[in-house]
PDB file as gemmi writes it, atoms N, CA and C in Angstrom:
CRYST1    1.000    1.000    1.000  90.00  90.00  90.00 P 1                      
ATOM      1  N   MET A   1      -3.781  17.554 -38.868  1.00  0.00           N  
ATOM      2  CA  MET A   1      -4.768  17.029 -37.945  1.00  0.00           C  
ATOM      3  C   MET A   1      -4.269  15.765 -37.252  1.00  0.00           C  
ATOM      4  N   LYS A   2      -3.606  14.892 -38.024  1.00  0.00           N  
ATOM      5  CA  LYS A   2      -3.080  13.651 -37.448  1.00  0.00           C  
ATOM      6  C   LYS A   2      -2.052  13.960 -36.355  1.00  0.00           C  
ATOM      7  N   GLN A   3      -1.271  15.001 -36.572  1.00  0.00           N  
ATOM      8  CA  GLN A   3      -0.254  15.369 -35.586  1.00  0.00           C  
ATOM      9  C   GLN A   3      -0.896  15.849 -34.286  1.00  0.00           C  
ATOM     10  N   ILE A   4      -1.983  16.563 -34.381  1.00  0.00           N  
ATOM     11  CA  ILE A   4      -2.688  17.055 -33.187  1.00  0.00           C  
ATOM     12  C   ILE A   4      -3.280  15.886 -32.418  1.00  0.00           C  
ATOM     13  N   ILE A   5      -3.905  14.956 -33.106  1.00  0.00           N  
ATOM     14  CA  ILE A   5      -4.477  13.777 -32.441  1.00  0.00           C  
ATOM     15  C   ILE A   5      -3.366  12.949 -31.801  1.00  0.00           C  
ATOM     16  N   ALA A   6      -2.271  12.743 -32.522  1.00  0.00           N  
ATOM     17  CA  ALA A   6      -1.149  11.981 -31.974  1.00  0.00           C  
ATOM     18  C   ALA A   6      -0.581  12.672 -30.730  1.00  0.00           C  
ATOM     19  N   TYR A   7      -0.486  13.985 -30.767  1.00  0.00           N  
ATOM     20  CA  TYR A   7       0.006  14.750 -29.624  1.00  0.00           C  
ATOM     21  C   TYR A   7      -0.861  14.508 -28.394  1.00  0.00           C  
ATOM     22  N   TRP A   8      -2.185  14.600 -28.546  1.00  0.00           N  
ATOM     23  CA  TRP A   8      -3.083  14.431 -27.397  1.00  0.00           C  
ATOM     24  C   TRP A   8      -3.119  12.987 -26.901  1.00  0.00           C  
ATOM     25  N   ILE A   9      -3.054  12.043 -27.789  1.00  0.00           N  
ATOM     26  CA  ILE A   9      -2.977  10.637 -27.357  1.00  0.00           C  
ATOM     27  C   ILE A   9      -1.715  10.427 -26.545  1.00  0.00           C  
ATOM     28  N   HIS A  10      -0.612  10.949 -27.020  1.00  0.00           N  
ATOM     29  CA  HIS A  10       0.661  10.829 -26.307  1.00  0.00           C  
ATOM     30  C   HIS A  10       0.592  11.535 -24.950  1.00  0.00           C  
ATOM     31  N   LYS A  11       0.073  12.733 -24.939  1.00  0.00           N  
ATOM     32  CA  LYS A  11      -0.008  13.521 -23.710  1.00  0.00           C  
ATOM     33  C   LYS A  11      -0.901  12.841 -22.670  1.00  0.00           C  
ATOM     34  N   LEU A  12      -2.057  12.367 -23.070  1.00  0.00           N  
ATOM     35  CA  LEU A  12      -2.973  11.701 -22.142  1.00  0.00           C  
ATOM     36  C   LEU A  12      -2.427  10.352 -21.691  1.00  0.00           C  
ATOM     37  N   GLY A  13      -1.708   9.687 -22.559  1.00  0.00           N  
ATOM     38  CA  GLY A  13      -1.121   8.402 -22.189  1.00  0.00           C  
ATOM     39  C   GLY A  13      -0.047   8.535 -21.127  1.00  0.00           C  
ATOM     40  N   LEU A  14       0.691   9.623 -21.142  1.00  0.00           N  
ATOM     41  CA  LEU A  14       1.753   9.831 -20.151  1.00  0.00           C  
ATOM     42  C   LEU A  14       1.222  10.323 -18.811  1.00  0.00           C  
ATOM     43  N   THR A  15       0.174  11.121 -18.848  1.00  0.00           N  
ATOM     44  CA  THR A  15      -0.308  11.709 -17.602  1.00  0.00           C  
ATOM     45  C   THR A  15      -1.428  10.913 -16.960  1.00  0.00           C  
ATOM     46  N   GLY A  16      -2.133  10.102 -17.726  1.00  0.00           N  
ATOM     47  CA  GLY A  16      -3.262   9.355 -17.184  1.00  0.00           C  
ATOM     48  C   GLY A  16      -4.476  10.253 -17.039  1.00  0.00           C  
ATOM     49  N   LEU A  17      -5.613   9.632 -16.877  1.00  0.00           N  
ATOM     50  CA  LEU A  17      -6.842  10.399 -16.768  1.00  0.00           C  
ATOM     51  C   LEU A  17      -7.384  10.445 -15.345  1.00  0.00           C  
ATOM     52  N   ALA A  18      -7.036   9.465 -14.521  1.00  0.00           N  
ATOM     53  CA  ALA A  18      -7.567   9.405 -13.165  1.00  0.00           C  
ATOM     54  C   ALA A  18      -6.466   9.759 -12.154  1.00  0.00           C  
ATOM     55  N   PRO A  19      -6.812  10.534 -11.149  1.00  0.00           N  
ATOM     56  CA  PRO A  19      -5.814  10.857 -10.117  1.00  0.00           C  
ATOM     57  C   PRO A  19      -5.550   9.637  -9.236  1.00  0.00           C  
ATOM     58  N   LEU A  20      -4.355   9.562  -8.685  1.00  0.00           N  
ATOM     59  CA  LEU A  20      -4.015   8.488  -7.759  1.00  0.00           C  
ATOM     60  C   LEU A  20      -4.698   8.741  -6.422  1.00  0.00           C  
ATOM     61  N   VAL A  21      -5.270   7.713  -5.863  1.00  0.00           N  
ATOM     62  CA  VAL A  21      -5.947   7.817  -4.576  1.00  0.00           C  
ATOM     63  C   VAL A  21      -5.157   6.988  -3.566  1.00  0.00           C  
ATOM     64  N   PRO A  22      -4.711   7.594  -2.465  1.00  0.00           N  
ATOM     65  CA  PRO A  22      -3.939   6.829  -1.480  1.00  0.00           C  
ATOM     66  C   PRO A  22      -4.825   5.792  -0.788  1.00  0.00           C  
ATOM     67  N   LEU A  23      -4.178   4.761  -0.264  1.00  0.00           N  
ATOM     68  CA  LEU A  23      -4.891   3.738   0.496  1.00  0.00           C  
ATOM     69  C   LEU A  23      -5.420   4.327   1.795  1.00  0.00           C  
ATOM     70  N   SER A  24      -6.534   3.823   2.246  1.00  0.00           N  
ATOM     71  CA  SER A  24      -7.053   4.208   3.560  1.00  0.00           C  
ATOM     72  C   SER A  24      -6.222   3.493   4.619  1.00  0.00           C  
ATOM     73  N   PRO A  25      -6.282   3.934   5.885  1.00  0.00           N  
ATOM     74  CA  PRO A  25      -5.543   3.233   6.941  1.00  0.00           C  
ATOM     75  C   PRO A  25      -5.914   1.748   7.032  1.00  0.00           C  
ATOM     76  N   VAL A  26      -7.180   1.418   6.830  1.00  0.00           N  
ATOM     77  CA  VAL A  26      -7.619   0.015   6.875  1.00  0.00           C  
ATOM     78  C   VAL A  26      -6.990  -0.780   5.735  1.00  0.00           C  
ATOM     79  N   GLN A  27      -7.005  -0.223   4.527  1.00  0.00           N  
ATOM     80  CA  GLN A  27      -6.413  -0.899   3.372  1.00  0.00           C  
ATOM     81  C   GLN A  27      -4.909  -1.060   3.543  1.00  0.00           C  
ATOM     82  N   PHE A  28      -4.235  -0.013   4.006  1.00  0.00           N  
ATOM     83  CA  PHE A  28      -2.785  -0.056   4.207  1.00  0.00           C  
ATOM     84  C   PHE A  28      -2.418  -1.142   5.209  1.00  0.00           C  
ATOM     85  N   THR A  29      -3.163  -1.214   6.309  1.00  0.00           N  
ATOM     86  CA  THR A  29      -2.905  -2.225   7.334  1.00  0.00           C  
ATOM     87  C   THR A  29      -3.089  -3.620   6.768  1.00  0.00           C  
ATOM     88  N   SER A  30      -4.121  -3.820   6.000  1.00  0.00           N  
ATOM     89  CA  SER A  30      -4.395  -5.124   5.407  1.00  0.00           C  
ATOM     90  C   SER A  30      -3.294  -5.554   4.441  1.00  0.00           C  
ATOM     91  N   VAL A  31      -2.867  -4.649   3.579  1.00  0.00           N  
ATOM     92  CA  VAL A  31      -1.796  -4.959   2.630  1.00  0.00           C  
ATOM     93  C   VAL A  31      -0.501  -5.261   3.377  1.00  0.00           C  
ATOM     94  N   PHE A  32      -0.181  -4.470   4.386  1.00  0.00           N  
ATOM     95  CA  PHE A  32       1.038  -4.664   5.171  1.00  0.00           C  
ATOM     96  C   PHE A  32       1.011  -6.030   5.861  1.00  0.00           C  
ATOM     97  N   ALA A  33      -0.126  -6.394   6.434  1.00  0.00           N  
ATOM     98  CA  ALA A  33      -0.260  -7.683   7.115  1.00  0.00           C  
ATOM     99  C   ALA A  33      -0.104  -8.839   6.127  1.00  0.00           C  
ATOM    100  N   ASP A  34      -0.668  -8.706   4.949  1.00  0.00           N  
ATOM    101  CA  ASP A  34      -0.535  -9.747   3.927  1.00  0.00           C  
ATOM    102  C   ASP A  34       0.920  -9.951   3.523  1.00  0.00           C  
ATOM    103  N   VAL A  35       1.646  -8.857   3.341  1.00  0.00           N  
ATOM    104  CA  VAL A  35       3.056  -8.951   2.967  1.00  0.00           C  
ATOM    105  C   VAL A  35       3.864  -9.605   4.087  1.00  0.00           C  
ATOM    106  N   LEU A  36       3.603  -9.222   5.320  1.00  0.00           N  
ATOM    107  CA  LEU A  36       4.295  -9.859   6.449  1.00  0.00           C  
ATOM    108  C   LEU A  36       4.006 -11.350   6.508  1.00  0.00           C  
ATOM    109  N   GLN A  37       2.754 -11.711   6.335  1.00  0.00           N  
ATOM    110  CA  GLN A  37       2.353 -13.120   6.423  1.00  0.00           C  
ATOM    111  C   GLN A  37       3.074 -13.956   5.374  1.00  0.00           C  
ATOM    112  N   THR A  38       3.249 -13.432   4.189  1.00  0.00           N  
ATOM    113  CA  THR A  38       3.899 -14.194   3.127  1.00  0.00           C  
ATOM    114  C   THR A  38       5.414 -14.144   3.175  1.00  0.00           C  
ATOM    115  N   SER A  39       5.992 -13.126   3.807  1.00  0.00           N  
ATOM    116  CA  SER A  39       7.442 -12.979   3.774  1.00  0.00           C  
ATOM    117  C   SER A  39       8.160 -13.546   5.003  1.00  0.00           C  
ATOM    118  N   LEU A  40       7.476 -13.693   6.109  1.00  0.00           N  
ATOM    119  CA  LEU A  40       8.101 -14.246   7.305  1.00  0.00           C  
ATOM    120  C   LEU A  40       7.901 -15.760   7.338  1.00  0.00           C  
ATOM    121  N   PRO A  41       8.857 -16.506   7.946  1.00  0.00           N  
ATOM    122  CA  PRO A  41       8.798 -17.968   7.914  1.00  0.00           C  
ATOM    123  C   PRO A  41       7.523 -18.571   8.525  1.00  0.00           C  
ATOM    124  N   GLN A  42       7.263 -18.360   9.774  1.00  0.00           N  
ATOM    125  CA  GLN A  42       6.095 -18.956  10.437  1.00  0.00           C  
ATOM    126  C   GLN A  42       5.424 -17.976  11.382  1.00  0.00           C  
ATOM    127  N   PRO A  43       5.086 -16.802  10.935  1.00  0.00           N  
ATOM    128  CA  PRO A  43       4.456 -15.875  11.875  1.00  0.00           C  
ATOM    129  C   PRO A  43       2.954 -16.064  11.944  1.00  0.00           C  
ATOM    130  N   SER A  44       2.407 -15.600  13.016  1.00  0.00           N  
ATOM    131  CA  SER A  44       0.964 -15.470  13.116  1.00  0.00           C  
ATOM    132  C   SER A  44       0.692 -13.970  13.145  1.00  0.00           C  
ATOM    133  N   VAL A  45       0.144 -13.452  12.071  1.00  0.00           N  
ATOM    134  CA  VAL A  45      -0.086 -12.016  11.935  1.00  0.00           C  
ATOM    135  C   VAL A  45      -1.562 -11.728  12.198  1.00  0.00           C  
ATOM    136  N   THR A  46      -1.804 -10.799  13.124  1.00  0.00           N  
ATOM    137  CA  THR A  46      -3.164 -10.429  13.481  1.00  0.00           C  
ATOM    138  C   THR A  46      -3.307  -8.911  13.393  1.00  0.00           C  
ATOM    139  N   ILE A  47      -4.341  -8.465  12.735  1.00  0.00           N  
ATOM    140  CA  ILE A  47      -4.619  -7.029  12.681  1.00  0.00           C  
ATOM    141  C   ILE A  47      -5.376  -6.665  13.949  1.00  0.00           C  
ATOM    142  N   LYS A  48      -4.772  -5.782  14.766  1.00  0.00           N  
ATOM    143  CA  LYS A  48      -5.390  -5.372  16.027  1.00  0.00           C  
ATOM    144  C   LYS A  48      -6.292  -4.158  15.858  1.00  0.00           C  
ATOM    145  N   GLY A  49      -6.034  -3.372  14.854  1.00  0.00           N  
ATOM    146  CA  GLY A  49      -6.811  -2.162  14.602  1.00  0.00           C  
ATOM    147  C   GLY A  49      -6.220  -1.430  13.424  1.00  0.00           C  
ATOM    148  N   ASP A  50      -6.740  -0.247  13.151  1.00  0.00           N  
ATOM    149  CA  ASP A  50      -6.178   0.556  12.074  1.00  0.00           C  
ATOM    150  C   ASP A  50      -4.729   0.877  12.390  1.00  0.00           C  
ATOM    151  N   LEU A  51      -3.844   0.536  11.461  1.00  0.00           N  
ATOM    152  CA  LEU A  51      -2.411   0.823  11.558  1.00  0.00           C  
ATOM    153  C   LEU A  51      -1.743   0.138  12.751  1.00  0.00           C  
ATOM    154  N   GLU A  52      -2.246  -1.005  13.177  1.00  0.00           N  
ATOM    155  CA  GLU A  52      -1.661  -1.754  14.295  1.00  0.00           C  
ATOM    156  C   GLU A  52      -1.753  -3.254  14.002  1.00  0.00           C  
ATOM    157  N   ILE A  53      -0.578  -3.925  14.033  1.00  0.00           N  
ATOM    158  CA  ILE A  53      -0.497  -5.347  13.726  1.00  0.00           C  
ATOM    159  C   ILE A  53       0.244  -6.053  14.850  1.00  0.00           C  
ATOM    160  N   ALA A  54      -0.230  -7.240  15.225  1.00  0.00           N  
ATOM    161  CA  ALA A  54       0.455  -8.083  16.214  1.00  0.00           C  
ATOM    162  C   ALA A  54       1.037  -9.287  15.492  1.00  0.00           C  
ATOM    163  N   ILE A  55       2.281  -9.645  15.875  1.00  0.00           N  
ATOM    164  CA  ILE A  55       2.957 -10.801  15.300  1.00  0.00           C  
ATOM    165  C   ILE A  55       3.344 -11.745  16.432  1.00  0.00           C  
ATOM    166  N   SER A  56       3.011 -13.010  16.272  1.00  0.00           N  
ATOM    167  CA  SER A  56       3.410 -14.043  17.222  1.00  0.00           C  
ATOM    168  C   SER A  56       4.242 -15.066  16.462  1.00  0.00           C  
ATOM    169  N   THR A  57       5.424 -15.375  16.975  1.00  0.00           N  
ATOM    170  CA  THR A  57       6.279 -16.360  16.324  1.00  0.00           C  
ATOM    171  C   THR A  57       6.031 -17.737  16.926  1.00  0.00           C  
ATOM    172  N   ALA A  58       6.595 -18.763  16.295  1.00  0.00           N  
ATOM    173  CA  ALA A  58       6.403 -20.141  16.744  1.00  0.00           C  
ATOM    174  C   ALA A  58       6.972 -20.373  18.137  1.00  0.00           C  
ATOM    175  N   ASP A  59       8.004 -19.622  18.504  1.00  0.00           N  
ATOM    176  CA  ASP A  59       8.613 -19.810  19.826  1.00  0.00           C  
ATOM    177  C   ASP A  59       7.938 -18.972  20.915  1.00  0.00           C  
ATOM    178  N   GLY A  60       6.809 -18.363  20.606  1.00  0.00           N  
ATOM    179  CA  GLY A  60       6.013 -17.668  21.612  1.00  0.00           C  
ATOM    180  C   GLY A  60       6.290 -16.190  21.792  1.00  0.00           C  
ATOM    181  N   LYS A  61       7.185 -15.627  21.018  1.00  0.00           N  
ATOM    182  CA  LYS A  61       7.479 -14.193  21.132  1.00  0.00           C  
ATOM    183  C   LYS A  61       6.398 -13.393  20.420  1.00  0.00           C  
ATOM    184  N   GLU A  62       5.996 -12.302  21.053  1.00  0.00           N  
ATOM    185  CA  GLU A  62       4.980 -11.430  20.465  1.00  0.00           C  
ATOM    186  C   GLU A  62       5.528 -10.027  20.281  1.00  0.00           C  
ATOM    187  N   SER A  63       5.125  -9.415  19.198  1.00  0.00           N  
ATOM    188  CA  SER A  63       5.504  -8.030  18.904  1.00  0.00           C  
ATOM    189  C   SER A  63       4.303  -7.309  18.337  1.00  0.00           C  
ATOM    190  N   THR A  64       4.259  -6.013  18.589  1.00  0.00           N  
ATOM    191  CA  THR A  64       3.214  -5.178  18.008  1.00  0.00           C  
ATOM    192  C   THR A  64       3.894  -4.161  17.107  1.00  0.00           C  
ATOM    193  N   ILE A  65       3.351  -4.015  15.927  1.00  0.00           N  
ATOM    194  CA  ILE A  65       3.882  -3.054  14.965  1.00  0.00           C  
ATOM    195  C   ILE A  65       2.843  -1.943  14.799  1.00  0.00           C  
ATOM    196  N   TYR A  66       3.301  -0.714  14.981  1.00  0.00           N  
ATOM    197  CA  TYR A  66       2.458   0.463  14.768  1.00  0.00           C  
ATOM    198  C   TYR A  66       2.853   1.083  13.436  1.00  0.00           C  
ATOM    199  N   LEU A  67       1.929   1.218  12.551  1.00  0.00           N  
ATOM    200  CA  LEU A  67       2.206   1.630  11.176  1.00  0.00           C  
ATOM    201  C   LEU A  67       1.975   3.116  10.919  1.00  0.00           C  
ATOM    202  N   ASP A  68       1.803   3.910  11.958  1.00  0.00           N  
ATOM    203  CA  ASP A  68       1.495   5.336  11.778  1.00  0.00           C  
ATOM    204  C   ASP A  68       2.529   6.040  10.925  1.00  0.00           C  
ATOM    205  N   ASN A  69       3.811   5.886  11.250  1.00  0.00           N  
ATOM    206  CA  ASN A  69       4.859   6.579  10.495  1.00  0.00           C  
ATOM    207  C   ASN A  69       4.956   6.064   9.075  1.00  0.00           C  
ATOM    208  N   ALA A  70       4.851   4.758   8.893  1.00  0.00           N  
ATOM    209  CA  ALA A  70       4.906   4.187   7.556  1.00  0.00           C  
ATOM    210  C   ALA A  70       3.754   4.699   6.704  1.00  0.00           C  
ATOM    211  N   TYR A  71       2.580   4.807   7.292  1.00  0.00           N  
ATOM    212  CA  TYR A  71       1.410   5.275   6.547  1.00  0.00           C  
ATOM    213  C   TYR A  71       1.557   6.739   6.120  1.00  0.00           C  
ATOM    214  N   THR A  72       2.081   7.577   6.992  1.00  0.00           N  
ATOM    215  CA  THR A  72       2.219   8.990   6.630  1.00  0.00           C  
ATOM    216  C   THR A  72       3.289   9.195   5.567  1.00  0.00           C  
ATOM    217  N   GLN A  73       4.249   8.300   5.502  1.00  0.00           N  
ATOM    218  CA  GLN A  73       5.292   8.414   4.478  1.00  0.00           C  
ATOM    219  C   GLN A  73       4.785   7.956   3.145  1.00  0.00           C  
TER     220      GLN A  73                                                      
END                                                                             
């Protein structure tokens, strides 16, 4: 009996009980913007919409990042 219980504890521990749920486009954009904000020297990161981020640097350059491909991957 102990072996059966140990087997199921081991099996459930490796597989988990809850399925993984992917991030929504809004959540993905927010996480991506947070990482950019902390990893770049002095950017101004603005979320323009779902899967779209604008970056402005200190010297006035602006870029828009579209996250569609990153999100699907």
